[in-house]
Amino acid sequence: MAKKPINPKDVYELMENDQGEIMLLLYAGETAPQKASFHLNEERKCIELYRNPKDTVIIEGLEKDSIIKLKQTKILYICEIKYNENPDSENEILYAYPTNPIKAPQQPKSNVSQTAEPSISEKAKQAREKILKKA
């Protein structure tokens, strides 16, 4: 089976400088980052970059050495560049910002708890059924 071609916009680069700081270079998203953070998902071998409340970028295929270094980092620097169709054109930096690691994000809370007590109408329905069974 033929492999699906890689979308050039999905390419990223992880770089480390002499001080051990790590930077993620990727193509810019459609919206500006706001209070960005990241989560290192060791199980999936990926970085979950939370650019803003509505935009998450998943960086997959991390190598074991990268995961070890990312586990130790307190700041992951992000550099987002503008995508150009022409490979010879100079890349324009649109956003450059630091991110802090966070623990696995919380699952959205449901309005109805699994262990919640029945509502008043549910209690009334149960009481009616109980009375009807006795009659």
XYZ file of N, CA, C and O in Angstrom:
540
model
N 0.844 -1.163 0.000
C 0.000 0.000 0.000
C 0.899 1.239 0.000
O 1.873 1.313 0.734
N 0.555 2.226 -0.803
C 1.350 3.452 -0.914
C 1.165 4.306 0.330
O 0.073 4.389 0.887
N 2.252 4.922 0.757
C 2.187 5.798 1.918
C 1.543 7.115 1.537
O 1.727 7.612 0.431
N 0.790 7.664 2.478
C 0.155 8.955 2.284
C 1.247 10.025 2.276
O 2.098 10.042 3.167
N 1.256 10.911 1.280
C 2.299 11.939 1.257
C 2.170 12.873 2.455
O 1.081 13.157 2.937
N 3.312 13.356 2.929
C 3.340 14.253 4.076
C 2.989 15.659 3.621
O 3.535 16.166 2.652
N 2.072 16.273 4.342
C 1.709 17.653 4.077
C 2.864 18.525 4.559
O 3.250 18.449 5.726
N 3.439 19.366 3.685
C 4.579 20.188 4.106
C 4.267 21.081 5.302
O 5.157 21.419 6.077
N 3.013 21.444 5.497
C 2.638 22.289 6.630
C 2.701 21.533 7.955
O 2.662 22.136 9.013
N 2.763 20.196 7.907
C 2.799 19.387 9.114
C 4.217 19.056 9.578
O 4.395 18.287 10.518
N 5.216 19.620 8.946
C 6.605 19.343 9.291
C 7.017 20.234 10.465
O 6.601 21.381 10.562
N 7.821 19.685 11.360
C 8.326 20.442 12.499
C 9.788 20.100 12.719
O 10.312 19.131 12.161
N 10.429 20.880 13.563
C 11.827 20.640 13.906
C 12.019 20.934 15.387
O 11.565 21.968 15.884
N 12.654 20.029 16.103
C 13.045 20.254 17.490
C 14.532 20.551 17.492
O 15.310 19.805 16.896
N 14.917 21.639 18.159
C 16.325 22.032 18.208
C 16.742 22.276 19.646
O 15.928 22.720 20.461
N 18.012 22.001 19.932
C 18.560 22.243 21.261
C 19.814 23.091 21.116
O 20.676 22.800 20.279
N 19.936 24.133 21.939
C 21.132 24.976 21.878
C 22.180 24.472 22.872
O 21.966 23.472 23.578
N 23.292 25.172 22.961
C 24.398 24.769 23.828
C 24.032 24.802 25.308
O 24.659 24.128 26.120
N 23.040 25.601 25.675
C 22.602 25.691 27.070
C 21.553 24.635 27.416
O 21.035 24.605 28.529
N 21.202 23.791 26.468
C 20.219 22.741 26.711
C 18.779 23.195 26.548
O 17.852 22.446 26.851
N 18.581 24.430 26.079
C 17.221 24.919 25.846
C 16.689 24.287 24.561
O 17.429 24.131 23.592
N 15.401 23.958 24.569
C 14.787 23.289 23.420
C 13.781 24.216 22.772
O 12.980 24.864 23.443
N 13.827 24.244 21.435
C 12.888 25.054 20.660
C 12.189 24.158 19.654
O 12.801 23.296 19.028
N 10.904 24.388 19.522
C 10.084 23.706 18.526
C 9.807 24.696 17.406
O 9.263 25.768 17.653
N 10.207 24.346 16.209
C 9.989 25.181 15.034
C 8.885 24.525 14.207
O 8.986 23.346 13.862
N 7.823 25.278 13.946
C 6.713 24.739 13.168
C 6.041 25.856 12.388
O 6.323 27.032 12.605
N 5.176 25.471 11.468
C 4.439 26.464 10.697
C 3.309 27.028 11.552
O 2.696 26.320 12.347
N 3.057 28.310 11.378
C 2.096 29.030 12.206
C 0.676 28.527 12.015
O 0.275 28.134 10.921
N -0.074 28.579 13.107
C -1.488 28.257 13.062
C -2.270 29.437 12.508
O -1.721 30.504 12.240
N -3.567 29.244 12.366
C -4.416 30.298 11.797
C -4.714 31.412 12.792
O -5.007 32.530 12.396
N -4.654 31.090 14.078
C -4.935 32.094 15.102
C -3.677 32.338 15.938
O -2.775 31.505 15.967
N -3.657 33.448 16.619
C -2.501 33.788 17.452
C -2.499 32.952 18.728
O -3.559 32.638 19.269
N -1.320 32.604 19.208
C -1.252 31.873 20.480
C -1.614 32.791 21.645
O -1.358 33.993 21.593
N -2.246 32.210 22.670
C -2.628 32.954 23.871
C -2.404 32.054 25.076
O -3.014 30.997 25.167
N -1.542 32.469 25.979
C -1.252 31.689 27.184
C -0.954 30.228 26.830
O -1.541 29.303 27.409
N -0.074 30.028 25.893
C 0.246 28.681 25.413
C 0.938 27.850 26.487
O 1.639 28.371 27.351
N 0.724 26.545 26.420
C 1.369 25.581 27.300
C 1.497 24.274 26.531
O 0.961 24.143 25.427
N 2.212 23.325 27.121
C 2.340 22.037 26.448
C 2.289 20.902 27.454
O 2.545 21.085 28.640
N 1.936 19.737 26.937
C 1.932 18.511 27.731
C 2.719 17.467 26.951
O 2.470 17.255 25.765
N 3.673 16.838 27.616
C 4.434 15.752 27.006
C 3.689 14.455 27.284
O 3.574 14.028 28.426
N 3.150 13.858 26.231
C 2.419 12.601 26.359
C 3.395 11.474 26.015
O 3.618 11.183 24.840
N 3.983 10.883 27.040
C 4.994 9.843 26.829
C 4.393 8.586 26.212
O 5.050 7.916 25.412
N 3.167 8.277 26.580
C 2.516 7.070 26.070
C 2.337 7.136 24.549
O 2.618 6.169 23.851
N 1.910 8.294 24.058
C 1.699 8.469 22.614
C 2.942 8.994 21.906
O 2.925 9.177 20.694
N 3.997 9.284 22.676
C 5.247 9.827 22.136
C 4.994 11.101 21.339
O 5.362 11.219 20.178
N 4.313 12.057 22.007
C 3.975 13.302 21.328
C 3.961 14.475 22.304
O 3.919 14.291 23.509
N 4.014 15.664 21.724
C 3.826 16.906 22.464
C 2.439 17.415 22.103
O 2.089 17.479 20.927
N 1.669 17.757 23.112
C 0.377 18.390 22.891
C 0.583 19.873 23.196
O 0.734 20.256 24.352
N 0.630 20.678 22.155
C 0.868 22.114 22.291
C -0.480 22.817 22.295
O -1.212 22.783 21.302
N -0.810 23.435 23.419
C -2.072 24.160 23.561
C -1.786 25.622 23.243
O -1.364 26.377 24.106
N -2.015 26.015 21.991
C -1.712 27.376 21.533
C -2.663 28.397 22.133
O -2.291 29.517 22.436
N -3.917 28.035 22.243
C -4.947 28.858 22.861
C -6.086 27.909 23.231
O -6.003 26.716 22.917
N -7.126 28.378 23.891
C -8.173 27.455 24.340
C -8.838 26.628 23.234
O -9.396 25.572 23.512
N -8.775 27.086 21.993
C -9.460 26.374 20.910
C -8.510 25.729 19.908
O -8.961 25.171 18.914
N -7.203 25.808 20.127
C -6.252 25.316 19.136
C -5.153 24.491 19.794
O -4.331 25.025 20.539
N -5.171 23.192 19.512
C -4.151 22.281 20.012
C -3.416 21.677 18.824
O -4.034 21.230 17.870
N -2.093 21.671 18.909
C -1.257 21.069 17.869
C -0.589 19.845 18.476
O 0.002 19.926 19.560
N -0.673 18.712 17.783
C -0.053 17.479 18.245
C 1.218 17.255 17.434
O 1.171 17.165 16.204
N 2.344 17.168 18.124
C 3.635 16.890 17.500
C 3.941 15.428 17.787
O 4.282 15.062 18.914
N 3.806 14.588 16.756
C 3.933 13.139 16.930
C 5.304 12.633 16.507
O 6.071 13.320 15.855
N 5.564 11.391 16.871
C 6.760 10.701 16.415
C 8.031 11.089 17.143
O 9.109 11.064 16.561
N 7.925 11.440 18.421
C 9.111 11.826 19.174
C 10.007 10.617 19.425
O 9.524 9.524 19.736
N 11.297 10.838 19.314
C 12.281 9.806 19.610
C 12.482 9.717 21.118
O 12.218 10.666 21.857
N 12.994 8.581 21.577
C 13.211 8.341 23.000
C 14.118 9.415 23.611
O 13.841 9.920 24.696
N 15.205 9.791 22.919
C 16.113 10.816 23.439
C 15.408 12.159 23.606
O 15.651 12.889 24.568
N 14.536 12.490 22.658
C 13.793 13.752 22.741
C 12.850 13.745 23.936
O 12.730 14.758 24.637
N 12.205 12.630 24.169
C 11.280 12.524 25.301
C 12.031 12.706 26.617
O 11.575 13.430 27.505
N 13.195 12.101 26.728
C 13.999 12.227 27.953
C 14.359 13.691 28.199
O 14.227 14.200 29.312
N 14.789 14.398 27.164
C 15.158 15.809 27.312
C 13.937 16.677 27.601
O 13.998 17.595 28.410
N 12.821 16.392 26.935
C 11.609 17.185 27.153
C 11.054 17.002 28.564
O 10.456 17.924 29.121
N 11.240 15.824 29.149
C 10.786 15.588 30.521
C 11.505 16.496 31.512
O 10.956 16.850 32.545
N 12.726 16.886 31.178
C 13.532 17.695 32.079
C 13.379 19.197 31.838
O 13.818 19.996 32.646
N 12.756 19.575 30.728
C 12.673 20.995 30.387
C 11.575 21.697 31.170
O 10.503 21.146 31.395
N 11.886 22.908 31.587
C 10.907 23.744 32.295
C 10.251 24.733 31.349
O 9.174 25.243 31.623
N 10.926 25.025 30.229
C 10.387 25.938 29.220
C 10.677 25.347 27.846
O 11.809 24.982 27.543
N 9.640 25.244 27.031
C 9.795 24.845 25.633
C 9.541 26.092 24.804
O 8.461 26.685 24.883
N 10.552 26.513 24.066
C 10.422 27.703 23.231
C 9.771 27.303 21.910
O 10.117 26.274 21.321
N 8.833 28.121 21.462
C 8.107 27.854 20.222
C 8.409 28.972 19.238
O 8.370 30.150 19.595
N 8.684 28.589 18.014
C 8.880 29.557 16.938
C 7.983 29.118 15.783
O 8.164 28.044 15.222
N 6.989 29.945 15.478
C 6.054 29.648 14.399
C 6.393 30.531 13.205
O 6.478 31.752 13.336
N 6.570 29.887 12.071
C 6.920 30.633 10.864
C 5.787 30.572 9.847
O 4.968 29.656 9.862
N 5.775 31.558 8.983
C 4.761 31.631 7.932
C 5.097 30.588 6.860
O 6.253 30.426 6.479
N 4.073 29.877 6.399
C 4.274 28.870 5.366
C 4.374 29.553 4.006
O 3.529 30.375 3.651
N 5.418 29.217 3.264
C 5.611 29.735 1.909
C 5.657 28.570 0.939
O 6.353 27.578 1.190
N 4.934 28.697 -0.164
C 4.951 27.655 -1.195
C 6.327 27.563 -1.854
O 6.765 26.492 -2.237
N 7.001 28.696 -1.972
C 8.300 28.750 -2.627
C 9.391 28.353 -1.625
O 9.642 29.079 -0.662
N 10.071 27.222 -1.839
C 11.093 26.783 -0.884
C 12.317 27.695 -0.835
O 13.077 27.650 0.123
N 12.510 28.528 -1.850
C 13.667 29.420 -1.875
C 13.410 30.742 -1.158
O 14.345 31.514 -0.925
N 12.158 31.022 -0.797
C 11.852 32.291 -0.138
C 12.255 32.221 1.334
O 12.302 31.153 1.939
N 12.522 33.377 1.898
C 12.940 33.443 3.299
C 11.727 33.248 4.194
O 10.630 33.739 3.919
N 11.925 32.509 5.279
C 10.841 32.250 6.218
C 10.654 33.436 7.152
O 11.615 33.950 7.719
N 9.405 33.832 7.322
C 9.059 34.952 8.192
C 8.539 34.405 9.517
O 7.617 33.594 9.551
N 9.136 34.846 10.625
C 8.674 34.425 11.949
C 7.418 35.213 12.293
O 7.431 36.434 12.301
N 6.324 34.499 12.556
C 5.069 35.150 12.937
C 4.905 35.217 14.449
O 4.423 36.206 14.982
N 5.279 34.140 15.141
C 5.126 34.089 16.592
C 6.339 33.392 17.200
O 6.779 32.360 16.709
N 6.851 33.933 18.277
C 7.918 33.305 19.057
C 7.559 33.505 20.523
O 7.317 34.631 20.958
N 7.490 32.401 21.277
C 7.030 32.490 22.658
C 7.476 31.270 23.464
O 7.694 30.200 22.913
N 7.604 31.445 24.776
C 7.922 30.308 25.645
C 6.642 29.635 26.130
O 5.601 30.279 26.257
N 6.728 28.345 26.390
C 5.594 27.620 26.969
C 6.094 26.835 28.176
O 7.247 26.424 28.230
N 5.213 26.633 29.113
C 5.524 25.845 30.305
C 4.803 24.505 30.220
O 3.697 24.427 29.680
N 5.412 23.465 30.797
C 4.738 22.164 30.789
C 3.566 22.155 31.763
O 3.584 22.844 32.784
N 2.548 21.389 31.416
C 1.412 21.183 32.311
C 1.172 19.690 32.429
O 1.625 18.907 31.596
N 0.487 19.301 33.458
C 0.093 17.903 33.607
C -0.992 17.618 32.579
O -1.493 18.522 31.943
N -1.339 16.373 32.437
C -2.371 15.992 31.475
C -3.602 16.856 31.699
O -4.025 17.059 32.835
N -4.171 17.403 30.622
C -5.336 18.274 30.782
C -6.519 17.513 31.371
O -6.677 16.325 31.146
N -7.314 18.254 32.122
C -8.512 17.680 32.723
C -9.526 17.340 31.643
O -9.660 18.064 30.675
N -10.216 16.238 31.825
C -11.314 15.904 30.926
C -12.446 16.873 31.207
O -12.674 17.238 32.355
N -13.163 17.307 30.154
C -14.267 18.241 30.398
C -15.271 17.642 31.367
O -15.610 16.473 31.277
N -15.714 18.476 32.295
C -16.680 18.005 33.287
C -18.064 17.939 32.670
O -18.501 18.865 32.013
N -18.709 16.836 32.898
C -20.067 16.650 32.418
C -21.028 17.354 33.354
O -20.778 17.450 34.556
N -22.140 17.835 32.812
C -23.151 18.487 33.641
C -23.850 17.495 34.555
O -24.395 17.858 35.578
N -23.867 16.226 34.175
C -24.535 15.199 34.949
C -23.490 14.239 35.492
O -22.742 13.644 34.731
N -23.419 14.108 36.786
C -22.459 13.219 37.418
C -22.955 11.782 37.323
O -24.152 11.514 37.386
N -22.008 10.863 37.210
C -22.365 9.445 37.138
C -22.992 8.972 38.458
O -23.799 8.075 38.468
N -22.575 9.580 39.576
C -23.072 9.143 40.880
C -24.072 10.129 41.474
O -24.369 10.071 42.655
N -24.601 11.025 40.668
C -25.537 12.034 41.162
C -26.833 11.378 41.609
O -27.257 10.373 41.066
N -27.446 11.989 42.614
C -28.736 11.492 43.076
C -29.788 11.810 42.032
O -29.664 12.774 41.284
N -30.843 11.003 41.987
C -31.899 11.271 41.017
C -32.547 12.627 41.283
O -32.631 13.086 42.418
N -33.019 13.252 40.201
C -33.686 14.538 40.334
C -35.040 14.347 41.029
O -35.517 13.229 41.199
N -35.661 15.464 41.402
C -36.958 15.405 42.083
C -37.994 14.725 41.188
O -38.772 13.893 41.657
N -37.991 15.053 39.903
C -38.970 14.427 39.005
C -38.714 12.929 38.873
O -39.657 12.135 38.789
N -37.437 12.527 38.902
C -37.110 11.106 38.825
C -37.570 10.394 40.101
O -38.110 9.292 40.047
N -37.386 11.042 41.258
C -37.838 10.468 42.528
C -39.359 10.318 42.532
O -39.887 9.312 43.004
N -40.064 11.340 42.018
C -41.534 11.280 41.964
C -41.981 10.135 41.061
O -42.923 9.395 41.391
N -41.333 9.962 39.941
C -41.662 8.882 38.999
C -41.465 7.524 39.678
O -42.311 6.632 39.561
N -40.348 7.370 40.390
C -40.072 6.108 41.084
C -41.112 5.842 42.168
O -41.557 4.704 42.356
N -41.524 6.883 42.886
C -42.528 6.727 43.946
C -43.868 6.302 43.344
O -44.549 5.428 43.890
N -44.248 6.914 42.204
C -45.494 6.530 41.538
C -45.477 5.074 41.109
O -46.450 4.338 41.288
N -44.347 4.661 40.536
C -44.227 3.266 40.086
C -44.322 2.307 41.263
O -44.944 1.239 41.168
N -43.742 2.670 42.383
C -43.786 1.843 43.586
C -45.225 1.708 44.075
O -45.669 0.609 44.431
N -45.962 2.809 44.095
C -47.369 2.803 44.533
C -48.219 1.943 43.591
O -49.057 1.162 44.037
N -48.010 2.092 42.287
C -48.786 1.331 41.317
C -48.524 -0.175 41.432
O -49.436 -0.985 41.227
N -47.299 -0.545 41.755
C -46.973 -1.976 41.898
C -47.712 -2.558 43.113
O -48.110 -3.725 43.095
N -47.867 -1.786 44.190
C -48.537 -2.268 45.392
C -50.030 -2.378 45.162
O -50.702 -3.196 45.806
N -50.605 -1.593 44.252
C -52.050 -1.577 44.064
C -52.554 -2.731 43.296
O -52.194 -3.631 42.828
